[in-house]
mmCIF file of C-alpha atoms in Angstrom:
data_model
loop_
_atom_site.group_PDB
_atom_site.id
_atom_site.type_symbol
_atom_site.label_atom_id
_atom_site.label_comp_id
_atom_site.label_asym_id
_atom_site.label_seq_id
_atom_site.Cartn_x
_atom_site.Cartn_y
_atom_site.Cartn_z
ATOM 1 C CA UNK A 1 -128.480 112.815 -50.248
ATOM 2 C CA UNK A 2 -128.862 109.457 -48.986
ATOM 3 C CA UNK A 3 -128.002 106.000 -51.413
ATOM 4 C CA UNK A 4 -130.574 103.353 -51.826
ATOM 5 C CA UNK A 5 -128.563 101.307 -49.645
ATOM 6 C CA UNK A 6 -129.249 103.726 -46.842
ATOM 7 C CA UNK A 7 -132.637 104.065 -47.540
ATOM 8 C CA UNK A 8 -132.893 100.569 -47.256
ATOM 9 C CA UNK A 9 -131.272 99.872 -43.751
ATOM 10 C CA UNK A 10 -133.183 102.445 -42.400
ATOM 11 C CA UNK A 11 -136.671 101.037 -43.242
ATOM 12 C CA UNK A 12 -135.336 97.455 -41.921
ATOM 13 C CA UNK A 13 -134.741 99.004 -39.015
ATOM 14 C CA UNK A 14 -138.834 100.288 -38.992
ATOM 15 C CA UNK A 15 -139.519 96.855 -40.602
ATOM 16 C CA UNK A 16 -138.540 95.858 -37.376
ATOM 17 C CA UNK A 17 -141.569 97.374 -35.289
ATOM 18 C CA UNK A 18 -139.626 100.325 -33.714
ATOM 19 C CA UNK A 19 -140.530 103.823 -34.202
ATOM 20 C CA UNK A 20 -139.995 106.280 -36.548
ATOM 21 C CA UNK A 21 -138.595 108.795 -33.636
ATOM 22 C CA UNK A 22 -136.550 106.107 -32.382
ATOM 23 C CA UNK A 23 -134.842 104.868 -36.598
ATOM 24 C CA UNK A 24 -134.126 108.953 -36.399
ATOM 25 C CA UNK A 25 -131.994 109.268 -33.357
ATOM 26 C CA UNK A 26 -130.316 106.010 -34.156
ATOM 27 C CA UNK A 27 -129.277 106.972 -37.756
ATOM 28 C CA UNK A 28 -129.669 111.076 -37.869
ATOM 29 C CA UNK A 29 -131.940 110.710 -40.803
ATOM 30 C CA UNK A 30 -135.536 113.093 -40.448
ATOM 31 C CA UNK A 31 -138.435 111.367 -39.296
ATOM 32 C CA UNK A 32 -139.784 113.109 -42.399
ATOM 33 C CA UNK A 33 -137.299 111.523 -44.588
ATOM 34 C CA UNK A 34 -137.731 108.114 -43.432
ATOM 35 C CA UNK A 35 -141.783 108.568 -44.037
ATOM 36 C CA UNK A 36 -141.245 109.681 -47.705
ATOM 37 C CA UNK A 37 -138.981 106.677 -48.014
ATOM 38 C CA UNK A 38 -141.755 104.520 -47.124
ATOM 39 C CA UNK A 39 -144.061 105.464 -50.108
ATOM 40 C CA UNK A 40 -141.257 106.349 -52.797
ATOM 41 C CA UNK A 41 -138.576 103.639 -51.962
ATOM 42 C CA UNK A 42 -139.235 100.923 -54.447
ATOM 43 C CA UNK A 43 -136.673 98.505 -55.012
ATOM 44 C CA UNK A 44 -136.574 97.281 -58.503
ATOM 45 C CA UNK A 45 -135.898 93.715 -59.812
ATOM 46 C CA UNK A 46 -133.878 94.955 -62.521
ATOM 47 C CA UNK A 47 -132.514 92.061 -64.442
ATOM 48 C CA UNK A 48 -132.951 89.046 -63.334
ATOM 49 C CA UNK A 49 -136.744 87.516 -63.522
ATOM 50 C CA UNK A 50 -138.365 85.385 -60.977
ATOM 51 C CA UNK A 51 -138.320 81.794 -62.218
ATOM 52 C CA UNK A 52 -141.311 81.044 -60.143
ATOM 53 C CA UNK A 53 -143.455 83.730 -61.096
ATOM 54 C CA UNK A 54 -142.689 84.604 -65.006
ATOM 55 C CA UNK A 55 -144.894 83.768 -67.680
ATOM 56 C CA UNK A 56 -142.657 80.531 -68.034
ATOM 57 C CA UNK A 57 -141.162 79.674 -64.696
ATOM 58 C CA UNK A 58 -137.744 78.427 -64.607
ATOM 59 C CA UNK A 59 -135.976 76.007 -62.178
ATOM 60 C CA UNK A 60 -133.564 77.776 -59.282
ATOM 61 C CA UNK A 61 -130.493 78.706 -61.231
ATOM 62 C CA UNK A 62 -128.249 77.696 -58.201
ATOM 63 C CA UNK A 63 -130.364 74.972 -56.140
ATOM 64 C CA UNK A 64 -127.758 73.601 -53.545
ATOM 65 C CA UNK A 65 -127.208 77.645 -52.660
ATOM 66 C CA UNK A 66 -131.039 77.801 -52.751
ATOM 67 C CA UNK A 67 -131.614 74.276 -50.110
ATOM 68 C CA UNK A 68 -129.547 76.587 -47.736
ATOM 69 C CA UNK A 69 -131.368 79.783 -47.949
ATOM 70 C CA UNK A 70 -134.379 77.570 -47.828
ATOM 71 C CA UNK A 71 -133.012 76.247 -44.807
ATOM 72 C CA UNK A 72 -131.685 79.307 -42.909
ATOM 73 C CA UNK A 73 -135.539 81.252 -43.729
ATOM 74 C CA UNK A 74 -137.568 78.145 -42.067
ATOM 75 C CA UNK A 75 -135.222 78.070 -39.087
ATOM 76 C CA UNK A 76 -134.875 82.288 -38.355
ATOM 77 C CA UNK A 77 -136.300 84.244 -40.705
ATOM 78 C CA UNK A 78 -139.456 86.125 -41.676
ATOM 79 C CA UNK A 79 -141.259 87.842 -44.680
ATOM 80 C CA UNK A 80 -142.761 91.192 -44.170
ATOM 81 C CA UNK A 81 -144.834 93.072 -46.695
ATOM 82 C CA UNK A 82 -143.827 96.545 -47.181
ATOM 83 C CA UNK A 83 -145.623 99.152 -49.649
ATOM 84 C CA UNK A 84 -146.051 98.760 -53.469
ATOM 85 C CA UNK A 85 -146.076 94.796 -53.133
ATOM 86 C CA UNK A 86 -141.721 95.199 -51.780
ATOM 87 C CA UNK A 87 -141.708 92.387 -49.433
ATOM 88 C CA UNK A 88 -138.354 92.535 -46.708
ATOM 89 C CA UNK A 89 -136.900 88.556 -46.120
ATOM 90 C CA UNK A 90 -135.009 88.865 -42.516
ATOM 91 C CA UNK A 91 -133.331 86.122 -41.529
ATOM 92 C CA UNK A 92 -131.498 86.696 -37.923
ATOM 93 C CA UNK A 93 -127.868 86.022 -37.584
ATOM 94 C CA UNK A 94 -126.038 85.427 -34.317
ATOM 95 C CA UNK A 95 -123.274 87.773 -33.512
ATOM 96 C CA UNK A 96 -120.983 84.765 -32.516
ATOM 97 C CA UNK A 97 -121.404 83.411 -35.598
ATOM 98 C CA UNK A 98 -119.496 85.640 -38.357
ATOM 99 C CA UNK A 99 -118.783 82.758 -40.541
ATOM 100 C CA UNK A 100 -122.731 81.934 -40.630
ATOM 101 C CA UNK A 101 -123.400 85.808 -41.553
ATOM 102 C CA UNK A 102 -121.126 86.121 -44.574
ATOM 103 C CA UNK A 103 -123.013 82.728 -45.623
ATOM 104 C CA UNK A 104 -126.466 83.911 -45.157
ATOM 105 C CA UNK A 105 -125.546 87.237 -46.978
ATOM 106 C CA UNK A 106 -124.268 85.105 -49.977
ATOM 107 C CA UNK A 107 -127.047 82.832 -50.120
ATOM 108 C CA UNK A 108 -129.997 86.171 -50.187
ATOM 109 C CA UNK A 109 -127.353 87.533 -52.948
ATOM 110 C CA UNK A 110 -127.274 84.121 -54.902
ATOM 111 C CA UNK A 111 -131.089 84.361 -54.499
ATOM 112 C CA UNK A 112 -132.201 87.699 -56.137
ATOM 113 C CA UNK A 113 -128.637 89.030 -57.426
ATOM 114 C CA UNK A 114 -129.582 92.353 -58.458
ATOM 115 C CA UNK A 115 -131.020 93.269 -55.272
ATOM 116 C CA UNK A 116 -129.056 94.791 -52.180
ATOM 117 C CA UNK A 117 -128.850 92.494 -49.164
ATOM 118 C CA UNK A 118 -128.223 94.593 -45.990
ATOM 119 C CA UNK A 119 -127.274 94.071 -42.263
ATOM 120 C CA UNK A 120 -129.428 95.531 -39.815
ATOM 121 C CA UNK A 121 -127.609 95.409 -36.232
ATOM 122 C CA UNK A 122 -130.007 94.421 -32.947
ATOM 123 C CA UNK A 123 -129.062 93.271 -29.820
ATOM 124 C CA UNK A 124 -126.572 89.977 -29.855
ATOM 125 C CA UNK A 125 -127.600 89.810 -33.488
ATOM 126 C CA UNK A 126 -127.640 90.605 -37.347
ATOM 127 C CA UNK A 127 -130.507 90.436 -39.407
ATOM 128 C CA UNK A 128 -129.910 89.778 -42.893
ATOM 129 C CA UNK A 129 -132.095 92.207 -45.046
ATOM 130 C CA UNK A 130 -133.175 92.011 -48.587
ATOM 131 C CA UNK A 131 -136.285 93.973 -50.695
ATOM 132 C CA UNK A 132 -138.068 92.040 -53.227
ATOM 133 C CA UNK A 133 -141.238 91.772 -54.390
ATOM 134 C CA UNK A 134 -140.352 87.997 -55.169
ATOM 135 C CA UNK A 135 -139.533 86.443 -51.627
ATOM 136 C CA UNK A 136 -143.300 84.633 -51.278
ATOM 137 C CA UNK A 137 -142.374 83.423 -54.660
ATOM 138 C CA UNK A 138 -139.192 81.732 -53.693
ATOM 139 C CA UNK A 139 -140.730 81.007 -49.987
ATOM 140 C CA UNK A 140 -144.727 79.682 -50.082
ATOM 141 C CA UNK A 141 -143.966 78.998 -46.376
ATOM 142 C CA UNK A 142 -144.562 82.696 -46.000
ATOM 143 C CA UNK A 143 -147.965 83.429 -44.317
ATOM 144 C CA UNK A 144 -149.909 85.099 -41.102
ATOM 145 C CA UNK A 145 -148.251 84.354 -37.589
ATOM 146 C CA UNK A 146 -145.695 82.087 -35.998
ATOM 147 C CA UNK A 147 -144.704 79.197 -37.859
ATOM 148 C CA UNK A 148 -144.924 76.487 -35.331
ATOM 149 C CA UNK A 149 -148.757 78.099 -35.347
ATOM 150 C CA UNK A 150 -149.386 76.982 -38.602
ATOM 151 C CA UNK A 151 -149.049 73.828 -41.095
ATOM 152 C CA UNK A 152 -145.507 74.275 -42.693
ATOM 153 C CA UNK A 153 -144.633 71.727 -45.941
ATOM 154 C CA UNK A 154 -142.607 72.406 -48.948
ATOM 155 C CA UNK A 155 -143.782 72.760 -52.342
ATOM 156 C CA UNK A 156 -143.002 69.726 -55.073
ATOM 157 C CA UNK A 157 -140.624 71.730 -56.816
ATOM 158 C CA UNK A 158 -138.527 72.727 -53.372
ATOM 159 C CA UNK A 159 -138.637 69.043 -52.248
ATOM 160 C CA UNK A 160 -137.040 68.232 -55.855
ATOM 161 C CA UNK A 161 -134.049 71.015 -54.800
ATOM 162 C CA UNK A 162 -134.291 69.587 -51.349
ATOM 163 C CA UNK A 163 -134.118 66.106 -52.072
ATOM 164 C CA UNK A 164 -131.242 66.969 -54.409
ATOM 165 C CA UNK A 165 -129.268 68.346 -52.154
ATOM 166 C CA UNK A 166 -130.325 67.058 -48.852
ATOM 167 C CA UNK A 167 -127.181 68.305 -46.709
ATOM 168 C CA UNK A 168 -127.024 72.257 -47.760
ATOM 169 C CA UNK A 169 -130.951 72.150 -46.861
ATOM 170 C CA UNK A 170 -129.687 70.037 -43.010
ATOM 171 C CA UNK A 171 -127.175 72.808 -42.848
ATOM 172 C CA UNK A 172 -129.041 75.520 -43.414
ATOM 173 C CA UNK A 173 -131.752 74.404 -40.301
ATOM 174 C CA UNK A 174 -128.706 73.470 -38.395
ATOM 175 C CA UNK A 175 -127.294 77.003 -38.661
ATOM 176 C CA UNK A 176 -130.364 78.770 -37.540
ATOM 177 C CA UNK A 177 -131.486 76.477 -34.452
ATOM 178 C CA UNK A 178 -128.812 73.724 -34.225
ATOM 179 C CA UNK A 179 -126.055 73.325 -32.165
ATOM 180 C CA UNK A 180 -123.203 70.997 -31.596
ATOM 181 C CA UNK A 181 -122.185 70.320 -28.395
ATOM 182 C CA UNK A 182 -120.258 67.611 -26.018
ATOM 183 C CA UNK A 183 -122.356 65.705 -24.062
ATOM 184 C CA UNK A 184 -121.369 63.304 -21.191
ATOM 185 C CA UNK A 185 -121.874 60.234 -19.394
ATOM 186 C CA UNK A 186 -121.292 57.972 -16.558
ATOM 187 C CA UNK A 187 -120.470 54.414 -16.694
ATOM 188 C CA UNK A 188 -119.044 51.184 -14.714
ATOM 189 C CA UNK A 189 -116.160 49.758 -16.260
ATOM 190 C CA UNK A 190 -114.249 46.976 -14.069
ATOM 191 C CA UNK A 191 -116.225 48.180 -11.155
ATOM 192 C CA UNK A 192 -115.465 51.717 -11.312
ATOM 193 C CA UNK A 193 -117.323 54.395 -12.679
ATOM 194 C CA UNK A 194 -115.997 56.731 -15.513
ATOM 195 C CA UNK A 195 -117.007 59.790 -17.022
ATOM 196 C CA UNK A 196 -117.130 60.001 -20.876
ATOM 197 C CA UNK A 197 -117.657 62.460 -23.585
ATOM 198 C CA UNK A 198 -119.025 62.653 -26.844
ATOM 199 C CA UNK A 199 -120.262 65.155 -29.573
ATOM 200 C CA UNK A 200 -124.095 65.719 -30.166
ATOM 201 C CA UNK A 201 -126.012 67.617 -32.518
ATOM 202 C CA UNK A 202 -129.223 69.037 -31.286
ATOM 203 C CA UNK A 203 -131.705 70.934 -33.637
ATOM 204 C CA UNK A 204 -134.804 72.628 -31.625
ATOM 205 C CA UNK A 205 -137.771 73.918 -33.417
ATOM 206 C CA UNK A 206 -141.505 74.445 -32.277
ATOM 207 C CA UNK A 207 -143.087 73.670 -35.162
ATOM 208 C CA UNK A 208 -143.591 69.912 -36.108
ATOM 209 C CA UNK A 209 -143.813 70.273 -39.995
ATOM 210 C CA UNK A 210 -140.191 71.724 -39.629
ATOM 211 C CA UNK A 211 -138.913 69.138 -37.610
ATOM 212 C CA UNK A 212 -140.303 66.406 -39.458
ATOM 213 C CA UNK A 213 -138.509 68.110 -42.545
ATOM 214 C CA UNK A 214 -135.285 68.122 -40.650
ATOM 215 C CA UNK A 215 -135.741 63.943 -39.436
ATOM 216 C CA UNK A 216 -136.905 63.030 -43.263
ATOM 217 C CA UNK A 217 -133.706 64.959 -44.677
ATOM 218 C CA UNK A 218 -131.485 63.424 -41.633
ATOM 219 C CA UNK A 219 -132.766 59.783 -42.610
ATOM 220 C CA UNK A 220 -132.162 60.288 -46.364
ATOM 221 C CA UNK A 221 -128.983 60.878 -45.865
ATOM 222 C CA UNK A 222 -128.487 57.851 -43.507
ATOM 223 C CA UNK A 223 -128.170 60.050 -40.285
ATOM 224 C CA UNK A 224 -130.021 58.013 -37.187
ATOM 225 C CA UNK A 225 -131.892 60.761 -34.560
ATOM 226 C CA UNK A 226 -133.999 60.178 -31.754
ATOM 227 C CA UNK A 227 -137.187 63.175 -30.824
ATOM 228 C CA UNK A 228 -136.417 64.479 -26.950
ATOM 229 C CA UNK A 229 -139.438 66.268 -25.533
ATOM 230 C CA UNK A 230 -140.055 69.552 -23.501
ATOM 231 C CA UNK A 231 -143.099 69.465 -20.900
ATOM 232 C CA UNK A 232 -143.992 66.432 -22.994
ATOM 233 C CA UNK A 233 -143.888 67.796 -26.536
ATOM 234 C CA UNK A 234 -141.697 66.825 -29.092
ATOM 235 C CA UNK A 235 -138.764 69.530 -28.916
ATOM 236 C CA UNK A 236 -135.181 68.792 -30.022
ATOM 237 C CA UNK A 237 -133.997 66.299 -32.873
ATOM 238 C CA UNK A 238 -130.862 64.622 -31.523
ATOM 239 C CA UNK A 239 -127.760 62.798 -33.355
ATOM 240 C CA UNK A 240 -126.205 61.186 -31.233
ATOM 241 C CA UNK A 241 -124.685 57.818 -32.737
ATOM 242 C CA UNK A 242 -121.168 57.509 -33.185
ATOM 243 C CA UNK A 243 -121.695 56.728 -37.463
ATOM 244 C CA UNK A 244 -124.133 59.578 -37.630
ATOM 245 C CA UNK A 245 -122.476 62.404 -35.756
ATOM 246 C CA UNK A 246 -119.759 61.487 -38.276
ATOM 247 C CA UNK A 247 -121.859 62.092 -40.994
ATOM 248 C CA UNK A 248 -122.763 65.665 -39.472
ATOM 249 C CA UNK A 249 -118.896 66.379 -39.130
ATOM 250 C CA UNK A 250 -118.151 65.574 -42.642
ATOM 251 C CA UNK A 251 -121.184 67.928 -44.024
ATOM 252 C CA UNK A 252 -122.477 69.872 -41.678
ATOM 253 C CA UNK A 253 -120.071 70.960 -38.750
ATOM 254 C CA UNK A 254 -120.362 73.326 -36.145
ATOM 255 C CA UNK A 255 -121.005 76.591 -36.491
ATOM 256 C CA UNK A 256 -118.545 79.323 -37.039
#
């Protein structure tokens, strides 16, 4: 009765801690139905093998798609285990940000192609939904807890891809928890004071090892930052030179 597309929105939605009585009245589907789901659902990797896990791994196929994914699932996104070793990637996706949904959905497509990416509505947001029993291949990051609660560094082959292409990995991080904004100032000129503007890019992250991913990439690329603090931790990563918020324009961009 029900597609495997179906099947899989509706256990995001459960992936997502809410009840089974709740998915039901949102969707229609049996509480019964969704439970069977649960144990008989299993999405297959048809076609396409993981290059990180086969008997003779294989580099990324696309790597500059990959740097953004990689990107986008340190910023906002998470790695649940499911049943039958199916592990859910989630990444969420701001509602005022269409342009940066369609781009997440590509990238988890890119990423395992012959699995169905989905889009799980919440409040103010999308989260980006894809089964595979690959993800902790493609993302060692994935582990117990917050991220910012734990060490968080990338593995020699990802900091190849990263290093490779430096900007998609910058924009993915910058399209989970960046923004671009204009900032202002006061000061004297001829003995008057003026107000000025000017564009800033501010990342914000809790965890150091992903902020000190974000500053390496920015200053291999030749983007100058300075760290701003929050009840005296390190917070924000700020761009705020003239050259270097250029820089950002030409690759990165605000969001859309």
């Amino acid at each position: 009765m029900y597609d495997v597309g179906t099947r899989e929105w509706t256990l995001a939605l459960v992936a997502q801690g809410r009840s089974l009585n709740s998915v039901s009245k949102q969707t229609g589907i049996s509480r019964a139905a969704i439970r069977s789901w649960q144990t008989r659902l299993d999405p297959l990797d048809r076609g396409v093998p993981c290059p990180k896990c086969s008997e003779a791994p294989t580099a990324i196929e696309d790597p500059s798609s990959y740097a953004y994914l990689l990107g986008l699932y340190l910023g906002d996104g998470c790695i649940s285990a499911g049943k039958r070793g199916v592990y859910s990637l989630r990444i969420a996706c701001a509602d005022a940000w269409p342009g940066l949904i369609e781009a997440c959905a590509e990238a988890v497509q890119i990423a395992r192609p012959d699995n169905k990416v989905s889009r799980v509505p919440s409040a103010g947001c999308q989260y980006v939904t894809s089964f595979s029993k690959h993800w902790p291949c493609l993302f060692p990051q994935h582990g117990p807890g917050k991220k910012h609660d734990r060490r968080i560094a990338l593995e020699p082959w990802q900091q190849q891809i990263v290093d490779s292409h430096p900007w998609e990995f910058i924009r993915g991080l910058f399209h989970s928890d960046g923004c671009r904004i204009a900032n202002w100032a006061t000061r004297m000129v001829r003995g008057e004071r003026k107000r000025y503007e000017y564009p800033r890019y501010f990342f914000t992250n809790k965890s150091d090892g992903i902020r000190k991913l974000y500053s390496d990439t920015l200053t291999a690329v030749g983007v100058e930052w300075t760290t701003l603090t929050r009840g005296g931790k390190p917070y924000n990563i700020s761009v705020a030179r003239r050259a270097s918020v250029a820089l950002m324009d030409a690759h990165v961009g605000p969001k859309y």
